[in-house]
CSV table of C-alpha atoms in Angstrom, one decimal:
chain,number,residue,atom,x,y,z
F,75,UNK,CA,0.0,0.0,0.0
F,76,UNK,CA,1.4,3.4,-1.0
F,77,UNK,CA,1.6,6.4,1.3
F,78,UNK,CA,-1.2,8.0,-0.6
F,79,UNK,CA,-3.4,4.9,-0.1
F,80,UNK,CA,-2.6,5.0,3.6
F,81,UNK,CA,-3.4,8.6,3.9
F,82,UNK,CA,-6.7,8.1,2.0
F,83,UNK,CA,-7.6,5.3,4.3
F,84,UNK,CA,-6.8,7.4,7.4
F,85,UNK,CA,-3.9,5.0,8.3
F,86,UNK,CA,-0.9,7.1,7.6
F,87,UNK,CA,-0.5,8.4,11.2
F,88,UNK,CA,-0.6,4.8,12.5
F,89,UNK,CA,2.4,3.9,10.4
F,90,UNK,CA,4.7,6.6,11.9
F,91,UNK,CA,5.2,8.0,8.4
F,92,UNK,CA,4.3,11.6,7.8
F,93,UNK,CA,2.6,12.7,4.6
F,94,UNK,CA,5.4,15.0,3.8
F,95,UNK,CA,7.8,12.1,3.8
F,96,UNK,CA,6.1,10.1,1.1
F,97,UNK,CA,4.2,12.5,-1.2
F,98,UNK,CA,6.0,14.3,-4.0
F,99,UNK,CA,5.9,18.1,-4.0
F,100,UNK,CA,3.9,17.9,-7.3
F,101,UNK,CA,1.8,15.1,-8.7
F,102,UNK,CA,3.5,14.7,-12.1
F,103,UNK,CA,0.4,13.5,-13.9
F,104,UNK,CA,-1.8,16.5,-12.8
F,105,UNK,CA,0.9,19.1,-11.9
F,106,UNK,CA,-0.8,19.5,-8.5
F,107,UNK,CA,0.3,18.9,-5.0
F,108,UNK,CA,-1.9,16.1,-3.6
F,109,UNK,CA,-1.4,17.2,0.0
F,110,UNK,CA,-2.6,20.7,-0.9
F,111,UNK,CA,-5.6,19.2,-2.7
F,112,UNK,CA,-6.6,17.3,0.4
F,113,UNK,CA,-6.2,20.4,2.6
F,114,UNK,CA,-8.2,22.6,0.1
F,115,UNK,CA,-11.0,20.0,0.3
F,116,UNK,CA,-10.9,20.2,4.1
F,117,UNK,CA,-11.1,24.0,3.8
F,118,UNK,CA,-14.1,23.9,1.5
F,119,UNK,CA,-15.9,21.4,3.7
F,120,UNK,CA,-15.2,23.3,7.0
F,121,UNK,CA,-18.3,23.6,9.1
F,122,UNK,CA,-17.2,26.4,11.4
F,123,UNK,CA,-14.5,29.0,12.0
F,124,UNK,CA,-12.3,26.7,14.0
F,125,UNK,CA,-12.3,24.1,11.2
F,126,UNK,CA,-11.5,26.9,8.7
F,127,UNK,CA,-8.6,28.1,10.8
F,128,UNK,CA,-7.3,24.5,11.1
F,129,UNK,CA,-7.5,23.9,7.4
F,130,UNK,CA,-5.8,27.2,6.6
F,131,UNK,CA,-2.9,26.2,9.0
F,132,UNK,CA,-2.6,22.9,7.1
F,133,UNK,CA,-2.5,24.8,3.8
F,134,UNK,CA,0.5,26.8,5.1
F,135,UNK,CA,2.3,23.6,5.7
F,136,UNK,CA,1.7,22.3,2.2
F,137,UNK,CA,2.9,25.4,0.3
F,138,UNK,CA,5.2,28.3,0.8
F,139,UNK,CA,3.8,31.7,-0.2
F,140,UNK,CA,6.8,32.6,-2.4
F,141,UNK,CA,6.7,29.2,-4.2
F,142,UNK,CA,3.2,29.2,-5.6
F,143,UNK,CA,1.9,30.5,-8.9
F,144,UNK,CA,-1.1,32.8,-9.4
F,145,UNK,CA,-3.4,29.9,-10.4
F,146,UNK,CA,-2.6,28.0,-7.1
F,147,UNK,CA,-3.0,31.2,-5.1
F,148,UNK,CA,-6.4,31.8,-6.7
F,149,UNK,CA,-7.5,28.2,-5.9
F,150,UNK,CA,-6.6,28.8,-2.2
F,151,UNK,CA,-8.6,32.1,-2.2
F,152,UNK,CA,-11.5,30.3,-3.9
F,153,UNK,CA,-11.5,27.6,-1.2
F,154,UNK,CA,-11.4,30.2,1.6
F,155,UNK,CA,-14.2,32.3,0.1
F,156,UNK,CA,-14.9,35.9,1.1
F,157,UNK,CA,-17.4,35.4,3.9
F,158,UNK,CA,-14.9,34.1,6.5
F,159,UNK,CA,-12.2,36.8,6.1
F,160,UNK,CA,-14.8,39.5,5.7
F,161,UNK,CA,-16.5,38.4,8.9
F,162,UNK,CA,-13.1,38.6,10.7
F,163,UNK,CA,-12.4,42.1,9.4
F,164,UNK,CA,-15.8,43.5,10.2
F,165,UNK,CA,-16.3,42.1,13.7
F,166,UNK,CA,-17.5,45.0,15.9
F,167,UNK,CA,-16.6,43.4,19.3
F,168,UNK,CA,-13.3,42.0,20.3
F,169,UNK,CA,-13.4,38.5,22.0
F,170,UNK,CA,-12.8,38.3,25.7
F,171,UNK,CA,-9.1,38.9,26.5
F,172,UNK,CA,-8.4,40.9,23.4
F,173,UNK,CA,-7.9,44.7,23.4
F,174,UNK,CA,-10.8,46.7,22.1
F,175,UNK,CA,-10.4,48.0,18.6
């Protein structure tokens, strides 16, 4: 079973192998990073802000800002959408423990 098969089956962590150890930076057939594709899927399917934050953190582990092209950057922005960042930027009240704006 390949690393990708283990990851798809949710068994990768049980083997002690990290996804970054076994997946190529780019999938040669598609020209896409399979790890990034999985994380973008998680970002699109996030049900709440916490899941979106977690998925965004994973995306930062899959790509480096200076190493991605405009098409990949656009796919990341499309997965995030505008509602989530807009809501963060227009919040009128600061959460407990944060300074008032």
